[in-house]
Short mmCIF file of N, CA and C in Angstrom, two decimals:
data_model
loop_
_atom_site.label_atom_id
_atom_site.label_comp_id
_atom_site.label_asym_id
_atom_site.label_seq_id
_atom_site.Cartn_x
_atom_site.Cartn_y
_atom_site.Cartn_z
N UNK V 1 -7.00 8.44 -8.30
CA UNK V 1 -6.88 8.39 -8.70
C UNK V 1 -6.75 9.95 -10.53
N UNK V 2 -5.15 9.73 -10.25
CA UNK V 2 -5.10 10.68 -11.99
C UNK V 2 -5.94 10.24 -12.83
N UNK V 3 -6.25 11.40 -13.50
CA UNK V 3 -7.19 10.54 -14.80
C UNK V 3 -6.70 10.41 -16.16
N UNK V 4 -5.54 10.25 -15.98
CA UNK V 4 -3.96 10.03 -17.25
C UNK V 4 -3.71 8.96 -16.46
N UNK V 5 -3.82 7.85 -15.82
CA UNK V 5 -3.94 7.05 -15.34
C UNK V 5 -4.73 5.51 -15.33
N UNK V 6 -6.13 5.19 -16.55
CA UNK V 6 -7.71 5.22 -15.79
C UNK V 6 -6.68 3.93 -15.92
N UNK V 7 -5.78 3.38 -16.73
CA UNK V 7 -5.85 1.11 -16.57
C UNK V 7 -5.96 1.55 -14.82
N UNK V 8 -4.93 1.56 -14.08
CA UNK V 8 -5.22 1.85 -12.62
C UNK V 8 -5.68 1.52 -11.65
N UNK V 9 -7.37 2.44 -12.42
CA UNK V 9 -8.19 3.00 -12.05
C UNK V 9 -9.11 1.73 -11.48
N UNK V 10 -8.82 1.19 -12.77
CA UNK V 10 -9.25 0.18 -14.11
C UNK V 10 -9.43 -1.27 -12.63
N UNK V 11 -7.57 -0.85 -12.79
CA UNK V 11 -6.74 -2.50 -12.03
C UNK V 11 -7.39 -3.04 -10.47
N UNK V 12 -7.55 -1.40 -10.23
CA UNK V 12 -7.29 -1.71 -8.50
C UNK V 12 -8.40 -1.14 -7.89
N UNK V 13 -10.19 -1.36 -9.05
CA UNK V 13 -10.39 -0.72 -8.36
C UNK V 13 -11.28 -1.74 -7.88
N UNK V 14 -11.09 -3.13 -8.08
CA UNK V 14 -10.92 -4.60 -7.49
C UNK V 14 -11.05 -4.78 -5.69
N UNK V 15 -10.25 -3.94 -5.66
CA UNK V 15 -10.73 -3.80 -4.23
C UNK V 15 -11.52 -3.24 -3.26
N UNK V 16 -12.78 -4.26 -3.20
CA UNK V 16 -14.05 -3.73 -2.61
C UNK V 16 -14.01 -4.92 -1.26
N UNK V 17 -13.17 -5.38 -0.34
CA UNK V 17 -13.03 -5.98 0.92
C UNK V 17 -12.16 -5.07 1.19
N UNK V 18 -11.72 -5.26 2.86
CA UNK V 18 -10.72 -5.37 2.99
C UNK V 18 -9.09 -4.36 3.51
N UNK V 19 -8.46 -4.01 3.43
CA UNK V 19 -6.96 -3.82 3.16
C UNK V 19 -6.03 -3.56 4.68
N UNK V 20 -5.21 -3.79 4.79
CA UNK V 20 -4.18 -3.23 5.68
C UNK V 20 -3.37 -2.25 5.18
N UNK V 21 -2.81 -1.59 6.38
CA UNK V 21 -2.30 -0.33 5.86
C UNK V 21 -0.76 -0.45 6.92
N UNK V 22 0.35 -1.01 7.02
CA UNK V 22 1.35 -0.76 8.19
C UNK V 22 1.99 0.46 8.30
N UNK V 23 2.10 1.22 8.93
CA UNK V 23 2.31 2.56 9.74
C UNK V 23 1.54 3.68 10.04
N UNK V 24 2.40 4.43 10.26
CA UNK V 24 0.86 5.24 11.10
C UNK V 24 2.31 7.22 10.75
N UNK V 25 2.66 7.30 9.63
CA UNK V 25 3.80 8.38 9.69
C UNK V 25 2.72 9.24 8.29
N UNK V 26 4.15 10.06 7.48
CA UNK V 26 3.06 10.79 6.96
C UNK V 26 2.56 10.04 5.50
N UNK V 27 3.77 8.82 5.02
CA UNK V 27 3.16 8.68 3.91
C UNK V 27 2.07 7.13 3.81
N UNK V 28 1.68 7.13 5.06
CA UNK V 28 0.27 6.02 5.41
C UNK V 28 -0.60 6.62 5.67
N UNK V 29 -0.23 7.95 6.04
CA UNK V 29 -1.77 8.70 5.89
C UNK V 29 -1.79 9.32 4.44
N UNK V 30 -1.30 9.13 3.56
CA UNK V 30 -1.60 10.26 1.97
C UNK V 30 -1.77 8.76 1.81
N UNK V 31 -1.25 6.94 1.76
CA UNK V 31 -1.99 6.29 1.42
C UNK V 31 -3.16 5.84 1.92
N UNK V 32 -3.32 6.17 3.32
CA UNK V 32 -5.01 5.85 3.69
C UNK V 32 -6.21 7.19 3.04
N UNK V 33 -5.50 8.29 2.78
CA UNK V 33 -6.19 9.14 1.96
C UNK V 33 -6.88 8.74 0.69
N UNK V 34 -5.47 8.48 -0.04
CA UNK V 34 -6.02 7.92 -1.21
C UNK V 34 -6.91 7.00 -1.04
N UNK V 35 -6.99 5.82 -0.14
CA UNK V 35 -8.14 4.24 -0.78
C UNK V 35 -9.51 5.16 -0.03
N UNK V 36 -9.59 6.41 0.67
CA UNK V 36 -10.50 6.06 0.55
C UNK V 36 -11.21 7.31 0.12
N UNK V 37 -10.82 8.22 -0.80
CA UNK V 37 -10.82 8.61 -2.43
C UNK V 37 -11.44 8.15 -3.31
N UNK V 38 -10.29 7.69 -3.26
CA UNK V 38 -10.62 6.68 -4.76
C UNK V 38 -11.12 5.17 -4.11
N UNK V 39 -11.53 3.99 -3.19
CA UNK V 39 -12.38 3.04 -3.26
C UNK V 39 -13.64 2.67 -2.61
N UNK V 40 -13.72 3.30 -2.78
CA UNK V 40 -15.09 3.60 -2.52
C UNK V 40 -16.12 2.49 -1.92
N UNK V 41 -15.90 1.40 -3.04
CA UNK V 41 -16.41 -0.39 -2.01
C UNK V 41 -15.08 -1.23 -1.36
N UNK V 42 -14.29 -0.01 -0.43
CA UNK V 42 -13.63 -0.77 0.27
C UNK V 42 -14.26 -1.08 1.75
N UNK V 43 -14.29 -1.71 2.42
CA UNK V 43 -15.44 -1.81 3.64
C UNK V 43 -14.63 -1.62 4.97
N UNK V 44 -13.36 -2.09 5.01
CA UNK V 44 -12.60 -1.08 5.74
C UNK V 44 -11.27 -1.35 6.18
N UNK V 45 -10.51 -0.06 6.23
CA UNK V 45 -8.82 -0.17 6.20
C UNK V 45 -8.70 -0.22 7.16
N UNK V 46 -8.02 -0.98 7.54
CA UNK V 46 -6.93 -1.82 9.28
C UNK V 46 -6.11 -1.37 9.45
N UNK V 47 -5.75 -0.17 10.33
CA UNK V 47 -4.21 0.60 10.48
C UNK V 47 -3.29 0.07 11.58
N UNK V 48 -2.29 -0.27 10.67
CA UNK V 48 -1.94 -1.03 11.88
C UNK V 48 -0.55 0.32 12.74
N UNK V 49 -0.60 -0.14 12.58
CA UNK V 49 0.34 1.71 14.33
C UNK V 49 0.53 1.78 15.63
N UNK V 50 1.42 2.17 15.95
CA UNK V 50 1.47 2.87 17.35
C UNK V 50 1.06 4.12 17.64
N UNK V 51 0.36 4.84 16.39
CA UNK V 51 -0.07 6.45 16.15
C UNK V 51 -0.43 6.02 16.56
N UNK V 52 -1.72 6.29 17.42
CA UNK V 52 -3.22 6.48 17.25
C UNK V 52 -3.77 7.94 16.98
N UNK V 53 -2.77 8.63 17.09
CA UNK V 53 -2.76 10.23 16.10
C UNK V 53 -2.79 10.28 15.22
N UNK V 54 -2.63 9.51 14.34
CA UNK V 54 -2.91 8.94 12.26
C UNK V 54 -4.30 9.70 12.23
N UNK V 55 -5.16 8.80 12.88
CA UNK V 55 -6.50 9.47 13.09
C UNK V 55 -7.37 10.93 12.90
N UNK V 56 -6.63 11.67 13.71
CA UNK V 56 -6.93 12.58 14.13
C UNK V 56 -6.82 13.21 12.43
N UNK V 57 -6.37 12.49 11.52
CA UNK V 57 -5.77 14.02 10.27
C UNK V 57 -7.91 13.56 9.27
N UNK V 58 -8.77 12.32 9.34
CA UNK V 58 -9.29 12.13 9.67
C UNK V 58 -10.57 13.13 9.12
N UNK V 59 -11.83 12.62 8.81
CA UNK V 59 -13.35 13.40 9.18
C UNK V 59 -13.23 12.10 10.11
N UNK V 60 -14.81 12.75 10.28
CA UNK V 60 -15.34 11.49 11.52
C UNK V 60 -16.18 10.20 10.60
N UNK V 61 -16.36 10.59 8.77
CA UNK V 61 -17.46 10.09 8.55
C UNK V 61 -16.03 8.90 7.32
N UNK V 62 -14.55 9.51 7.30
CA UNK V 62 -13.62 8.78 7.27
C UNK V 62 -13.60 7.45 8.21
N UNK V 63 -12.86 8.08 9.54
CA UNK V 63 -12.89 7.49 10.82
C UNK V 63 -14.02 5.95 10.82
N UNK V 64 -15.37 6.13 10.17
CA UNK V 64 -16.04 4.58 10.68
C UNK V 64 -15.19 4.00 9.44
N UNK V 65 -14.27 4.00 8.11
CA UNK V 65 -14.09 3.34 7.86
C UNK V 65 -12.43 2.74 8.34
N UNK V 66 -12.07 3.33 9.14
CA UNK V 66 -10.83 2.72 9.70
C UNK V 66 -10.46 2.48 10.67
N UNK V 67 -10.36 1.33 11.03
CA UNK V 67 -10.38 0.21 12.46
C UNK V 67 -8.91 0.42 12.84
N UNK V 68 -8.31 0.30 13.54
CA UNK V 68 -6.81 0.57 14.65
C UNK V 68 -6.68 -0.65 14.92
N UNK V 69 -4.81 -1.30 15.28
CA UNK V 69 -4.39 -2.40 15.50
C UNK V 69 -3.34 -1.88 16.16
N UNK V 70 -2.21 -1.68 17.09
CA UNK V 70 -1.50 -2.09 17.27
C UNK V 70 -0.16 -2.19 16.69
N UNK V 71 -0.97 -3.77 16.14
CA UNK V 71 -0.13 -5.13 16.00
C UNK V 71 -0.50 -5.96 14.78
N UNK V 72 0.11 -7.44 14.23
CA UNK V 72 -0.48 -7.69 12.80
C UNK V 72 -0.59 -8.76 14.06
N UNK V 73 -0.73 -9.16 15.01
CA UNK V 73 -1.45 -10.11 15.86
C UNK V 73 -2.95 -10.47 15.63
N UNK V 74 -3.16 -10.02 14.88
CA UNK V 74 -5.07 -10.31 14.64
C UNK V 74 -4.63 -11.18 13.82
N UNK V 75 -4.07 -11.39 12.79
CA UNK V 75 -4.47 -11.54 11.76
C UNK V 75 -4.07 -12.97 11.82
N UNK V 76 -4.39 -13.96 11.55
CA UNK V 76 -4.35 -14.85 10.75
C UNK V 76 -4.63 -15.10 8.97
N UNK V 77 -3.71 -16.65 9.05
CA UNK V 77 -4.30 -17.30 8.00
C UNK V 77 -4.94 -17.38 6.72
N UNK V 78 -6.41 -17.59 7.85
CA UNK V 78 -7.55 -17.86 7.36
C UNK V 78 -8.39 -16.69 7.15
N UNK V 79 -8.10 -15.19 6.97
CA UNK V 79 -9.21 -14.53 6.97
C UNK V 79 -8.83 -14.16 5.73
N UNK V 80 -10.05 -13.19 4.97
CA UNK V 80 -10.32 -12.88 4.27
C UNK V 80 -9.24 -11.35 3.42
N UNK V 81 -8.70 -11.22 4.27
CA UNK V 81 -7.69 -9.80 3.97
C UNK V 81 -7.14 -10.35 2.65
N UNK V 82 -6.56 -9.88 2.06
CA UNK V 82 -5.97 -10.67 0.96
C UNK V 82 -4.57 -9.05 -0.11
N UNK V 83 -4.89 -8.02 1.19
CA UNK V 83 -4.15 -6.95 0.52
C UNK V 83 -3.42 -6.25 1.31
N UNK V 84 -2.43 -5.87 1.57
CA UNK V 84 -1.57 -5.03 2.37
C UNK V 84 -0.75 -3.89 1.34
N UNK V 85 -0.82 -3.08 2.19
CA UNK V 85 0.37 -1.66 2.08
C UNK V 85 1.54 -1.42 3.45
N UNK V 86 1.92 -1.49 2.87
CA UNK V 86 3.49 -1.40 4.17
C UNK V 86 4.45 0.05 3.48
N UNK V 87 4.10 0.84 5.13
CA UNK V 87 4.32 2.28 4.95
C UNK V 87 5.57 2.84 6.29
N UNK V 88 5.99 1.36 6.40
CA UNK V 88 6.60 2.06 8.63
C UNK V 88 7.46 2.42 8.26
N UNK V 89 8.49 1.95 8.87
CA UNK V 89 10.11 2.37 8.71
C UNK V 89 10.58 1.35 7.73
N UNK V 90 11.89 2.04 6.78
CA UNK V 90 12.30 1.10 6.46
C UNK V 90 12.56 0.17 6.80
N UNK V 91 13.88 -0.04 7.61
CA UNK V 91 15.09 -0.86 8.55
C UNK V 91 13.66 -1.98 9.46
N UNK V 92 11.99 -1.70 9.03
CA UNK V 92 10.99 -2.51 9.32
C UNK V 92 9.91 -3.43 8.29
N UNK V 93 10.21 -2.53 6.62
CA UNK V 93 9.81 -3.21 5.77
C UNK V 93 10.37 -4.78 5.52
N UNK V 94 11.10 -5.97 5.83
CA UNK V 94 11.73 -6.73 5.61
C UNK V 94 10.85 -7.79 6.67
N UNK V 95 10.91 -7.37 7.66
CA UNK V 95 10.29 -8.26 8.92
C UNK V 95 8.62 -8.01 8.38
N UNK V 96 8.46 -7.02 8.54
CA UNK V 96 6.79 -6.79 8.58
C UNK V 96 6.29 -7.93 6.39
N UNK V 97 7.06 -7.46 5.98
CA UNK V 97 7.18 -8.33 4.21
C UNK V 97 6.82 -9.56 4.27
N UNK V 98 8.02 -9.89 5.41
CA UNK V 98 8.20 -12.10 5.49
C UNK V 98 6.33 -12.34 6.32
N UNK V 99 6.56 -11.53 7.93
CA UNK V 99 5.05 -12.04 7.77
C UNK V 99 3.83 -12.35 7.51
N UNK V 100 3.84 -10.51 6.34
CA UNK V 100 1.92 -10.82 5.92
C UNK V 100 2.60 -11.57 4.40
N UNK V 101 3.50 -12.72 3.27
CA UNK V 101 3.43 -12.89 3.25
C UNK V 101 3.49 -14.25 3.59
N UNK V 102 3.74 -14.79 4.42
CA UNK V 102 3.51 -16.25 5.60
C UNK V 102 1.93 -16.39 5.55
N UNK V 103 0.93 -15.41 6.29
CA UNK V 103 0.42 -15.58 6.36
C UNK V 103 -0.73 -15.04 4.83
N UNK V 104 -0.08 -15.16 3.52
CA UNK V 104 -0.99 -14.85 2.52
C UNK V 104 -1.43 -13.86 2.16
N UNK V 105 -0.46 -13.07 2.47
CA UNK V 105 -1.05 -11.17 1.51
C UNK V 105 0.00 -11.15 0.49
N UNK V 106 -0.72 -10.01 -0.45
CA UNK V 106 -0.10 -10.06 -1.24
C UNK V 106 0.48 -8.37 -0.89
N UNK V 107 0.75 -7.64 -0.88
CA UNK V 107 1.66 -6.69 -0.97
C UNK V 107 2.36 -5.68 -1.58
N UNK V 108 2.19 -4.29 -1.12
CA UNK V 108 2.40 -3.40 -1.48
C UNK V 108 3.49 -2.75 -0.75
N UNK V 109 4.53 -2.30 -0.97
CA UNK V 109 5.75 -1.83 0.08
C UNK V 109 6.43 -0.80 -0.53
N UNK V 110 6.42 0.37 0.23
CA UNK V 110 7.28 1.65 -0.07
C UNK V 110 8.41 1.27 0.08
N UNK V 111 8.48 2.31 -1.22
CA UNK V 111 10.65 1.79 -1.43
C UNK V 111 11.12 2.07 0.02
N UNK V 112 12.39 1.39 0.39
CA UNK V 112 12.52 0.51 -0.34
C UNK V 112 12.20 -0.61 0.65
N UNK V 113 12.69 -2.40 -0.39
CA UNK V 113 10.75 -3.30 0.04
C UNK V 113 12.66 -3.45 0.69
N UNK V 114 13.60 -4.04 0.86
CA UNK V 114 14.50 -4.27 1.53
C UNK V 114 15.82 -3.58 1.49
N UNK V 115 17.01 -3.73 3.23
CA UNK V 115 18.10 -3.70 2.38
C UNK V 115 19.53 -4.49 2.31
N UNK V 116 18.49 -5.55 1.77
CA UNK V 116 19.84 -6.26 1.12
C UNK V 116 19.92 -7.75 0.61
N UNK V 117 20.45 -8.09 -0.61
CA UNK V 117 19.88 -8.92 -1.51
C UNK V 117 19.89 -10.28 -0.90
N UNK V 118 20.21 -11.13 0.10
CA UNK V 118 19.79 -11.92 0.52
C UNK V 118 18.75 -11.70 1.27
N UNK V 119 18.12 -10.66 2.23
CA UNK V 119 16.24 -10.24 2.38
C UNK V 119 15.58 -10.25 1.51
N UNK V 120 15.89 -9.69 -0.25
CA UNK V 120 15.16 -9.79 -1.41
C UNK V 120 15.39 -11.81 -1.20
N UNK V 121 16.01 -12.45 -1.29
CA UNK V 121 15.95 -13.09 -2.02
C UNK V 121 15.18 -14.63 -1.04
N UNK V 122 15.16 -14.53 0.33
CA UNK V 122 13.81 -14.57 1.03
C UNK V 122 12.40 -14.23 0.86
N UNK V 123 11.79 -12.65 0.66
CA UNK V 123 10.90 -12.61 0.05
C UNK V 123 10.12 -13.27 -1.25
N UNK V 124 11.30 -13.23 -1.89
CA UNK V 124 10.87 -14.07 -3.27
C UNK V 124 10.70 -15.27 -3.28
N UNK V 125 11.52 -16.36 -2.45
CA UNK V 125 11.10 -17.30 -2.32
C UNK V 125 9.99 -17.48 -1.35
N UNK V 126 9.92 -16.88 -0.48
CA UNK V 126 8.34 -17.00 0.62
C UNK V 126 6.82 -16.40 -0.66
N UNK V 127 7.51 -15.73 -1.33
CA UNK V 127 5.82 -15.78 -1.87
C UNK V 127 5.45 -15.98 -3.55
N UNK V 128 6.79 -16.99 -3.35
CA UNK V 128 6.34 -18.01 -4.68
C UNK V 128 5.77 -18.92 -3.47
N UNK V 129 6.32 -19.75 -2.94
CA UNK V 129 5.59 -20.99 -1.81
C UNK V 129 4.51 -20.25 -1.34
N UNK V 130 3.58 -18.81 -1.03
CA UNK V 130 2.54 -18.66 -0.77
C UNK V 130 2.26 -18.26 -2.08
N UNK V 131 1.80 -17.94 -3.14
CA UNK V 131 1.26 -18.12 -4.20
C UNK V 131 0.75 -16.29 -3.87
N UNK V 132 2.26 -15.18 -3.76
CA UNK V 132 1.65 -13.59 -2.73
C UNK V 132 2.23 -13.25 -4.73
N UNK V 133 2.07 -12.25 -4.34
CA UNK V 133 2.81 -11.12 -5.10
C UNK V 133 3.12 -10.01 -4.33
N UNK V 134 4.21 -9.63 -4.32
CA UNK V 134 4.67 -8.06 -3.78
C UNK V 134 5.28 -7.37 -4.52
N UNK V 135 4.88 -5.48 -4.45
CA UNK V 135 5.36 -4.81 -5.17
C UNK V 135 6.13 -3.74 -4.88
N UNK V 136 6.29 -3.07 -5.21
CA UNK V 136 7.32 -2.10 -4.46
C UNK V 136 6.42 -0.84 -5.15
N UNK V 137 6.95 0.21 -4.11
CA UNK V 137 5.60 1.38 -4.55
C UNK V 137 6.78 2.86 -5.32
N UNK V 138 7.12 2.67 -6.44
CA UNK V 138 7.47 4.31 -6.52
C UNK V 138 6.20 4.96 -7.29
N UNK V 139 6.24 5.67 -6.08
CA UNK V 139 4.58 7.10 -6.63
C UNK V 139 5.87 8.03 -7.62
N UNK V 140 6.45 8.55 -7.24
CA UNK V 140 6.69 9.65 -8.01
C UNK V 140 7.08 9.23 -9.00
N UNK V 141 7.01 7.96 -9.57
CA UNK V 141 6.54 7.90 -11.61
C UNK V 141 5.68 7.84 -12.33
N UNK V 142 4.24 8.05 -11.06
CA UNK V 142 2.97 8.17 -11.63
C UNK V 142 2.51 9.55 -11.37
N UNK V 143 2.84 10.23 -10.83
CA UNK V 143 3.12 11.43 -10.91
C UNK V 143 3.26 12.18 -11.65
N UNK V 144 2.13 13.64 -11.91
CA UNK V 144 1.61 14.22 -13.48
C UNK V 144 3.07 14.87 -13.71
N UNK V 145 3.84 14.98 -13.44
CA UNK V 145 5.06 16.03 -14.01
C UNK V 145 6.40 15.24 -14.61
N UNK V 146 5.94 13.88 -14.24
CA UNK V 146 6.57 12.64 -15.17
C UNK V 146 5.82 12.42 -16.77
N UNK V 147 4.42 12.03 -15.79
CA UNK V 147 4.05 12.05 -17.35
C UNK V 147 3.64 13.02 -18.50
N UNK V 148 3.72 14.84 -17.64
CA UNK V 148 3.30 16.25 -18.56
C UNK V 148 5.28 15.61 -19.08
N UNK V 149 5.60 15.79 -18.52
CA UNK V 149 7.85 15.95 -19.77
C UNK V 149 7.79 14.75 -19.84
N UNK V 150 7.39 13.06 -20.41
CA UNK V 150 7.87 12.14 -20.81
C UNK V 150 6.55 12.82 -22.18
N UNK V 151 5.17 12.97 -21.83
CA UNK V 151 4.96 13.42 -23.66
C UNK V 151 5.43 14.84 -23.89
N UNK V 152 5.71 15.62 -23.27
CA UNK V 152 5.87 16.65 -23.93
C UNK V 152 7.49 16.51 -24.38
N UNK V 153 9.12 16.14 -23.97
CA UNK V 153 10.10 15.85 -24.63
C UNK V 153 10.31 14.46 -24.83
N UNK V 154 9.76 13.76 -24.14
CA UNK V 154 10.49 11.85 -24.58
C UNK V 154 9.38 12.07 -25.85
N UNK V 155 10.58 11.19 -26.92
CA UNK V 155 8.89 11.63 -28.06
C UNK V 155 10.17 9.80 -28.50
#
């Protein structure tokens, strides 16, 4: 987490149990690495992907915190997991989000959240019904160069 955004670190330091990361590509690898580096209290990162090779990117020490699942069928509504990050293929964001919200999880979805306005309305309704939060990631917004540009040129 960048030193210029301490509020983010303060808010998200409460992640101290387990979290689900759905996806096995480049962004999922980046997200998992950030979780490992910044949230030492996490007990387990459950990685849901068909790509077992994603684990090759991590040290043996890091792998001890990672658990592989090939799909989301392991998840029960009564599980203590409360948060998931979705970084799978864009076309699967809606179906994955819908399933996780129905299981009572708060979700962070890499952009785009959905492909249509009707899908958005469905997720909005489900999130209200299940008392879940839905966040859409805009990672570049928090990049240092935007912060620098804003500080230097926008008064």
